mmCIF file of C-alpha atoms and ligand atoms in Angstrom:
data_model
loop_
_atom_site.group_PDB
_atom_site.id
_atom_site.type_symbol
_atom_site.label_atom_id
_atom_site.label_comp_id
_atom_site.label_asym_id
_atom_site.label_seq_id
_atom_site.Cartn_x
_atom_site.Cartn_y
_atom_site.Cartn_z
ATOM 1 C CA MET B 1 5.478 -30.548 -55.428
ATOM 2 C CA ARG B 2 5.466 -29.613 -51.759
ATOM 3 C CA MET B 3 3.004 -26.957 -50.775
ATOM 4 C CA LYS B 4 0.538 -26.012 -48.136
ATOM 5 C CA ASP B 5 -3.030 -26.431 -49.249
ATOM 6 C CA ASN B 6 -3.618 -22.694 -49.044
ATOM 7 C CA ASP B 7 -0.721 -21.607 -51.188
ATOM 8 C CA LEU B 8 -2.569 -19.904 -54.023
ATOM 9 C CA LYS B 9 0.457 -18.623 -55.846
ATOM 10 C CA LYS B 10 2.130 -22.033 -55.962
ATOM 11 C CA ILE B 11 -1.042 -23.694 -57.164
ATOM 12 C CA ARG B 12 -1.389 -21.079 -59.903
ATOM 13 C CA LYS B 13 2.202 -21.622 -61.038
ATOM 14 C CA ALA B 14 1.687 -25.397 -61.014
ATOM 15 C CA MET B 15 -1.423 -25.020 -63.181
ATOM 16 C CA GLU B 16 0.424 -22.763 -65.610
ATOM 17 C CA LYS B 17 2.924 -25.582 -66.035
ATOM 18 C CA THR B 18 0.563 -28.519 -66.268
ATOM 19 C CA LEU B 19 -2.234 -26.998 -68.394
ATOM 20 C CA ASP B 20 -2.158 -25.724 -71.961
ATOM 21 C CA SER B 21 -2.533 -21.972 -72.302
ATOM 22 C CA LYS B 22 -6.221 -22.026 -73.226
ATOM 23 C CA ARG B 23 -7.098 -24.230 -70.275
ATOM 24 C CA TYR B 24 -4.930 -22.112 -67.983
ATOM 25 C CA GLU B 25 -6.805 -18.955 -69.030
ATOM 26 C CA HIS B 26 -10.101 -20.767 -68.389
ATOM 27 C CA THR B 27 -8.792 -21.867 -64.985
ATOM 28 C CA LEU B 28 -7.950 -18.289 -63.971
ATOM 29 C CA GLY B 29 -11.407 -17.200 -65.164
ATOM 30 C CA VAL B 30 -13.068 -19.877 -63.036
ATOM 31 C CA ALA B 31 -10.967 -18.979 -59.973
ATOM 32 C CA TYR B 32 -11.844 -15.264 -60.175
ATOM 33 C CA THR B 33 -15.508 -15.914 -60.958
ATOM 34 C CA ALA B 34 -15.730 -18.394 -58.073
ATOM 35 C CA ALA B 35 -14.135 -15.780 -55.794
ATOM 36 C CA ALA B 36 -16.790 -13.231 -56.786
ATOM 37 C CA LEU B 37 -19.596 -15.732 -56.155
ATOM 38 C CA ALA B 38 -18.028 -16.634 -52.790
ATOM 39 C CA MET B 39 -18.183 -12.936 -51.837
ATOM 40 C CA ARG B 40 -21.842 -12.839 -52.828
ATOM 41 C CA TYR B 41 -22.782 -16.028 -50.941
ATOM 42 C CA ASP B 42 -20.604 -15.669 -47.815
ATOM 43 C CA GLU B 43 -18.275 -18.529 -48.639
ATOM 44 C CA SER B 44 -14.517 -18.665 -48.150
ATOM 45 C CA VAL B 45 -13.010 -16.642 -51.010
ATOM 46 C CA LYS B 46 -9.750 -18.513 -50.655
ATOM 47 C CA ASN B 47 -11.381 -21.942 -50.845
ATOM 48 C CA ALA B 48 -13.254 -20.810 -53.945
ATOM 49 C CA GLN B 49 -9.969 -19.733 -55.550
ATOM 50 C CA ILE B 50 -8.201 -22.984 -54.650
ATOM 51 C CA ALA B 51 -11.047 -25.116 -55.996
ATOM 52 C CA GLY B 52 -11.333 -22.919 -59.098
ATOM 53 C CA LEU B 53 -7.606 -23.151 -59.823
ATOM 54 C CA LEU B 54 -7.534 -26.933 -59.393
ATOM 55 C CA HIS B 55 -10.893 -27.982 -60.862
ATOM 56 C CA ASP B 56 -9.464 -28.933 -64.283
ATOM 57 C CA CYS B 57 -5.984 -29.984 -63.100
ATOM 58 C CA ALA B 58 -6.464 -33.413 -64.738
ATOM 59 C CA LYS B 59 -7.832 -32.028 -68.015
ATOM 60 C CA CYS B 60 -4.636 -31.796 -70.028
ATOM 61 C CA MET B 61 -3.566 -35.427 -69.940
ATOM 62 C CA SER B 62 -4.397 -38.403 -72.115
ATOM 63 C CA ASP B 63 -7.309 -40.718 -71.401
ATOM 64 C CA GLU B 64 -4.717 -43.473 -70.967
ATOM 65 C CA LYS B 65 -3.000 -41.476 -68.245
ATOM 66 C CA ARG B 66 -6.293 -40.794 -66.423
ATOM 67 C CA LEU B 67 -7.224 -44.463 -66.641
ATOM 68 C CA SER B 68 -3.791 -45.544 -65.406
ATOM 69 C CA ILE B 69 -3.961 -43.158 -62.425
ATOM 70 C CA CYS B 70 -7.348 -44.681 -61.523
ATOM 71 C CA LYS B 71 -5.980 -48.190 -61.829
ATOM 72 C CA LYS B 72 -2.854 -47.448 -59.810
ATOM 73 C CA HIS B 73 -4.753 -45.832 -56.961
ATOM 74 C CA ASN B 74 -7.787 -48.129 -56.918
ATOM 75 C CA ILE B 75 -10.151 -45.377 -58.012
ATOM 76 C CA GLY B 76 -13.347 -47.056 -59.228
ATOM 77 C CA ILE B 77 -14.582 -46.328 -62.744
ATOM 78 C CA ASN B 78 -18.185 -46.788 -63.821
ATOM 79 C CA GLU B 79 -19.390 -47.840 -67.262
ATOM 80 C CA ILE B 80 -20.146 -44.283 -68.368
ATOM 81 C CA GLU B 81 -16.659 -43.151 -67.386
ATOM 82 C CA ARG B 82 -15.086 -46.118 -69.171
ATOM 83 C CA ARG B 83 -16.880 -45.154 -72.364
ATOM 84 C CA ASN B 84 -16.349 -41.385 -71.881
ATOM 85 C CA PRO B 85 -12.966 -41.117 -70.127
ATOM 86 C CA PHE B 86 -12.902 -37.299 -70.353
ATOM 87 C CA LEU B 87 -15.504 -37.375 -67.573
ATOM 88 C CA LEU B 88 -12.749 -38.828 -65.371
ATOM 89 C CA HIS B 89 -10.890 -35.495 -65.270
ATOM 90 C CA ALA B 90 -13.117 -34.496 -62.347
ATOM 91 C CA LYS B 91 -12.497 -37.677 -60.348
ATOM 92 C CA VAL B 92 -8.778 -37.807 -61.151
ATOM 93 C CA GLY B 93 -8.515 -34.058 -60.523
ATOM 94 C CA SER B 94 -9.971 -34.423 -57.031
ATOM 95 C CA PHE B 95 -7.473 -37.215 -56.334
ATOM 96 C CA LEU B 96 -4.535 -35.101 -57.555
ATOM 97 C CA ALA B 97 -5.772 -32.146 -55.494
ATOM 98 C CA MET B 98 -5.229 -34.262 -52.397
ATOM 99 C CA ASP B 99 -2.251 -36.320 -53.516
ATOM 100 C CA GLU B 100 -0.204 -33.776 -55.425
ATOM 101 C CA TYR B 101 -1.429 -30.377 -54.259
ATOM 102 C CA HIS B 102 -2.043 -31.324 -50.623
ATOM 103 C CA VAL B 103 -5.593 -30.098 -50.365
ATOM 104 C CA THR B 104 -7.187 -31.476 -47.216
ATOM 105 C CA ASP B 105 -10.509 -29.601 -47.060
ATOM 106 C CA PRO B 106 -13.187 -32.118 -48.157
ATOM 107 C CA ASP B 107 -15.441 -29.338 -49.471
ATOM 108 C CA ILE B 108 -12.736 -28.242 -51.925
ATOM 109 C CA VAL B 109 -12.086 -31.863 -52.937
ATOM 110 C CA ASN B 110 -15.825 -32.422 -53.500
ATOM 111 C CA ALA B 111 -16.149 -29.220 -55.511
ATOM 112 C CA ILE B 112 -13.497 -30.587 -57.909
ATOM 113 C CA LEU B 113 -14.998 -34.102 -57.883
ATOM 114 C CA ASN B 114 -18.509 -32.921 -58.746
ATOM 115 C CA HIS B 115 -17.777 -30.044 -61.109
ATOM 116 C CA THR B 116 -18.881 -31.770 -64.324
ATOM 117 C CA THR B 117 -22.088 -33.690 -63.481
ATOM 118 C CA GLY B 118 -22.974 -32.051 -60.180
ATOM 119 C CA ARG B 119 -24.743 -34.158 -57.574
ATOM 120 C CA PRO B 120 -27.960 -33.865 -55.581
ATOM 121 C CA GLY B 121 -27.422 -31.868 -52.394
ATOM 122 C CA MET B 122 -24.311 -29.944 -53.395
ATOM 123 C CA SER B 123 -22.650 -27.594 -50.914
ATOM 124 C CA THR B 124 -22.538 -23.875 -51.716
ATOM 125 C CA LEU B 125 -18.878 -24.164 -52.743
ATOM 126 C CA GLU B 126 -19.654 -27.098 -55.039
ATOM 127 C CA LYS B 127 -22.391 -25.086 -56.743
ATOM 128 C CA ILE B 128 -20.119 -22.059 -57.010
ATOM 129 C CA ILE B 129 -17.427 -24.045 -58.841
ATOM 130 C CA PHE B 130 -19.949 -25.799 -61.092
ATOM 131 C CA ILE B 131 -21.489 -22.460 -62.045
ATOM 132 C CA ALA B 132 -18.212 -20.503 -62.299
ATOM 133 C CA ASP B 133 -16.961 -23.181 -64.713
ATOM 134 C CA TYR B 134 -19.902 -22.377 -66.983
ATOM 135 C CA ILE B 135 -20.050 -18.586 -66.737
ATOM 136 C CA GLU B 136 -16.391 -17.509 -66.493
ATOM 137 C CA PRO B 137 -15.542 -14.635 -68.867
ATOM 138 C CA GLY B 138 -13.653 -16.852 -71.351
ATOM 139 C CA ARG B 139 -16.710 -18.986 -72.132
ATOM 140 C CA LYS B 140 -18.301 -17.787 -75.327
ATOM 141 C CA GLN B 141 -20.652 -20.317 -76.914
ATOM 142 C CA ALA B 142 -23.566 -21.194 -74.640
ATOM 143 C CA PRO B 143 -26.851 -19.593 -75.723
ATOM 144 C CA ILE B 144 -28.042 -19.112 -72.140
ATOM 145 C CA LEU B 145 -24.794 -17.487 -71.007
ATOM 146 C CA LYS B 146 -26.047 -13.915 -70.696
ATOM 147 C CA GLU B 147 -29.019 -14.962 -68.639
ATOM 148 C CA VAL B 148 -27.188 -17.341 -66.285
ATOM 149 C CA ARG B 149 -24.321 -14.900 -65.704
ATOM 150 C CA LYS B 150 -26.856 -12.607 -64.106
ATOM 151 C CA LEU B 151 -28.917 -15.321 -62.443
ATOM 152 C CA ALA B 152 -25.787 -16.774 -60.769
ATOM 153 C CA PHE B 153 -25.597 -13.708 -58.557
ATOM 154 C CA THR B 154 -29.293 -13.995 -57.644
ATOM 155 C CA ASP B 155 -30.020 -17.686 -57.057
ATOM 156 C CA LEU B 156 -27.585 -20.623 -57.184
ATOM 157 C CA ASP B 157 -30.228 -23.375 -57.348
ATOM 158 C CA GLU B 158 -32.135 -21.732 -60.207
ATOM 159 C CA THR B 159 -28.828 -21.343 -61.989
ATOM 160 C CA MET B 160 -28.090 -25.063 -61.534
ATOM 161 C CA VAL B 161 -31.449 -25.883 -63.170
ATOM 162 C CA ARG B 162 -30.771 -23.609 -66.149
ATOM 163 C CA ILE B 163 -27.247 -24.896 -66.752
ATOM 164 C CA LEU B 164 -28.079 -28.591 -66.297
ATOM 165 C CA GLY B 165 -31.202 -28.312 -68.473
ATOM 166 C CA SER B 166 -29.154 -26.746 -71.230
ATOM 167 C CA THR B 167 -26.364 -29.343 -70.886
ATOM 168 C CA LEU B 168 -28.897 -32.190 -71.099
ATOM 169 C CA ASP B 169 -30.415 -30.620 -74.230
ATOM 170 C CA TYR B 170 -26.965 -30.281 -75.749
ATOM 171 C CA LEU B 171 -26.040 -33.895 -74.962
ATOM 172 C CA GLN B 172 -29.392 -35.134 -76.241
ATOM 173 C CA GLU B 173 -29.055 -33.249 -79.511
ATOM 174 C CA GLY B 174 -25.422 -34.161 -80.030
ATOM 175 C CA GLY B 175 -25.878 -37.811 -79.121
ATOM 176 C CA GLY B 176 -23.585 -37.560 -76.091
ATOM 177 C CA GLU B 177 -24.014 -40.269 -73.502
ATOM 178 C CA ILE B 178 -25.720 -38.843 -70.442
ATOM 179 C CA ASP B 179 -24.259 -39.747 -67.063
ATOM 180 C CA PRO B 180 -27.251 -40.640 -64.831
ATOM 181 C CA MET B 181 -25.756 -38.288 -62.238
ATOM 182 C CA THR B 182 -26.232 -35.290 -64.550
ATOM 183 C CA ARG B 183 -29.919 -36.137 -64.890
ATOM 184 C CA ARG B 184 -30.319 -36.849 -61.169
ATOM 185 C CA THR B 185 -28.737 -33.516 -60.313
ATOM 186 C CA TYR B 186 -31.055 -31.719 -62.734
ATOM 187 C CA GLU B 187 -34.137 -33.417 -61.282
ATOM 188 C CA TYR B 188 -32.997 -32.693 -57.727
ATOM 189 C CA TYR B 189 -32.594 -28.964 -58.391
ATOM 190 C CA CYS B 190 -35.895 -28.821 -60.261
ATOM 191 C CA ARG B 191 -37.530 -30.165 -57.120
ATOM 192 C CA GLU B 192 -35.495 -27.825 -54.903
ATOM 193 C CA THR B 193 -36.646 -24.816 -56.869
ATOM 194 C CA GLU B 194 -40.228 -26.143 -56.890
ATOM 195 C CA ARG B 195 -40.579 -25.822 -60.572
ATOM 196 C CA GLY B 196 -41.674 -29.446 -60.614
ATOM 197 C CA THR B 197 -40.901 -31.696 -63.534
ATOM 198 C CA GLN B 198 -40.274 -29.091 -66.074
ATOM 199 C CA THR B 199 -39.133 -28.226 -69.539
ATOM 200 C CA TRP B 200 -36.285 -30.597 -70.186
ATOM 201 C CA LYS B 201 -37.976 -33.666 -68.733
ATOM 202 C CA LYS B 202 -41.255 -32.965 -70.426
ATOM 203 C CA SER B 203 -39.754 -33.032 -73.873
ATOM 204 C CA HIS B 204 -37.634 -36.176 -73.346
HETATM 205 O O1 DGI E 301 -13.785 -29.232 -68.152
HETATM 206 P P1 DGI E 301 -14.615 -28.091 -68.712
HETATM 207 O O2 DGI E 301 -14.737 -28.137 -70.206
HETATM 208 O O3 DGI E 301 -14.171 -26.754 -68.237
HETATM 209 O O4 DGI E 301 -16.095 -28.243 -68.133
HETATM 210 P P2 DGI E 301 -16.809 -29.554 -67.550
HETATM 211 O O5 DGI E 301 -15.895 -30.309 -66.679
HETATM 212 O O6 DGI E 301 -18.107 -29.103 -66.946
HETATM 213 O O7 DGI E 301 -17.091 -30.398 -68.805
HETATM 214 C C1 DGI E 301 -17.991 -29.862 -69.732
HETATM 215 C C2 DGI E 301 -18.460 -30.915 -70.657
HETATM 216 O O8 DGI E 301 -18.962 -32.010 -69.942
HETATM 217 C C3 DGI E 301 -19.581 -30.380 -71.523
HETATM 218 O O9 DGI E 301 -19.232 -30.543 -72.889
HETATM 219 C C4 DGI E 301 -20.762 -31.225 -71.166
HETATM 220 C C5 DGI E 301 -20.087 -32.445 -70.601
HETATM 221 N N1 DGI E 301 -20.967 -33.205 -69.704
HETATM 222 C C6 DGI E 301 -21.609 -32.803 -68.580
HETATM 223 N N2 DGI E 301 -22.401 -33.789 -68.112
HETATM 224 C C7 DGI E 301 -22.221 -34.841 -68.970
HETATM 225 C C8 DGI E 301 -21.299 -34.467 -69.959
HETATM 226 N N3 DGI E 301 -20.898 -35.272 -70.982
HETATM 227 C C9 DGI E 301 -21.428 -36.510 -71.034
HETATM 228 N N4 DGI E 301 -21.085 -37.330 -72.015
HETATM 229 N N5 DGI E 301 -22.353 -36.945 -70.096
HETATM 230 C C10 DGI E 301 -22.776 -36.149 -69.065
HETATM 231 O O10 DGI E 301 -23.614 -36.565 -68.268
HETATM 232 FE FE1 FE E 302 -13.886 -29.704 -66.131
HETATM 233 FE FE1 FE E 303 -13.489 -26.148 -66.347
#
């Protein structure tokens, strides 16, 4: 599909086509929530919408397809990703954002790339997408949702700590394999918020 990287309407239509309806609804929720956070934190509202719309663009395809895209385009896969190929939807999504949807802004590409595990030293846009993904109106389950929905509009770094701590707990309890990046991101934002080595680390 030919489009300029700022063509919101075309990106939305493309997502409606490529995603299933549940994921498309989630995508719209993330885009609007990211836009609201961008208003709050003086970021580009348009970039937040583009990144929000595209963040899960590689979600509705088979693991085989994600792996074959990586192979074809020499995108490196680590051991964790090989064992948990769903994690690749972020990496493959950031590739497709550039290759298929003609996004050139590296901050938008990084926001898609790092939306699942985060990374130490995220940009404001990266944090906005990570957080919007978690708090968008369609999300229902997470026990800390009410609290972080409010906190997101007060302090992004504190919100990162709360979300990552809860995700690590969830993975620990459910036996999910933890990507070292998820833990590194958590520890980084604990330090950033000067809460030291705190709750999650203490108990594990
Ligand atoms: O794609 P979404 O469902 O909208 O959201 P996402 O890309 O943030 O993925 C959420 C899932 O990713 C959630 O179930 C927790 C999981 N996750 C986050 N960090 C890790 C992880 N899963 C594993 N196995 N390891 C991680 O480090
Ligand atoms: Fe995702
Ligand atoms: Fe998502």
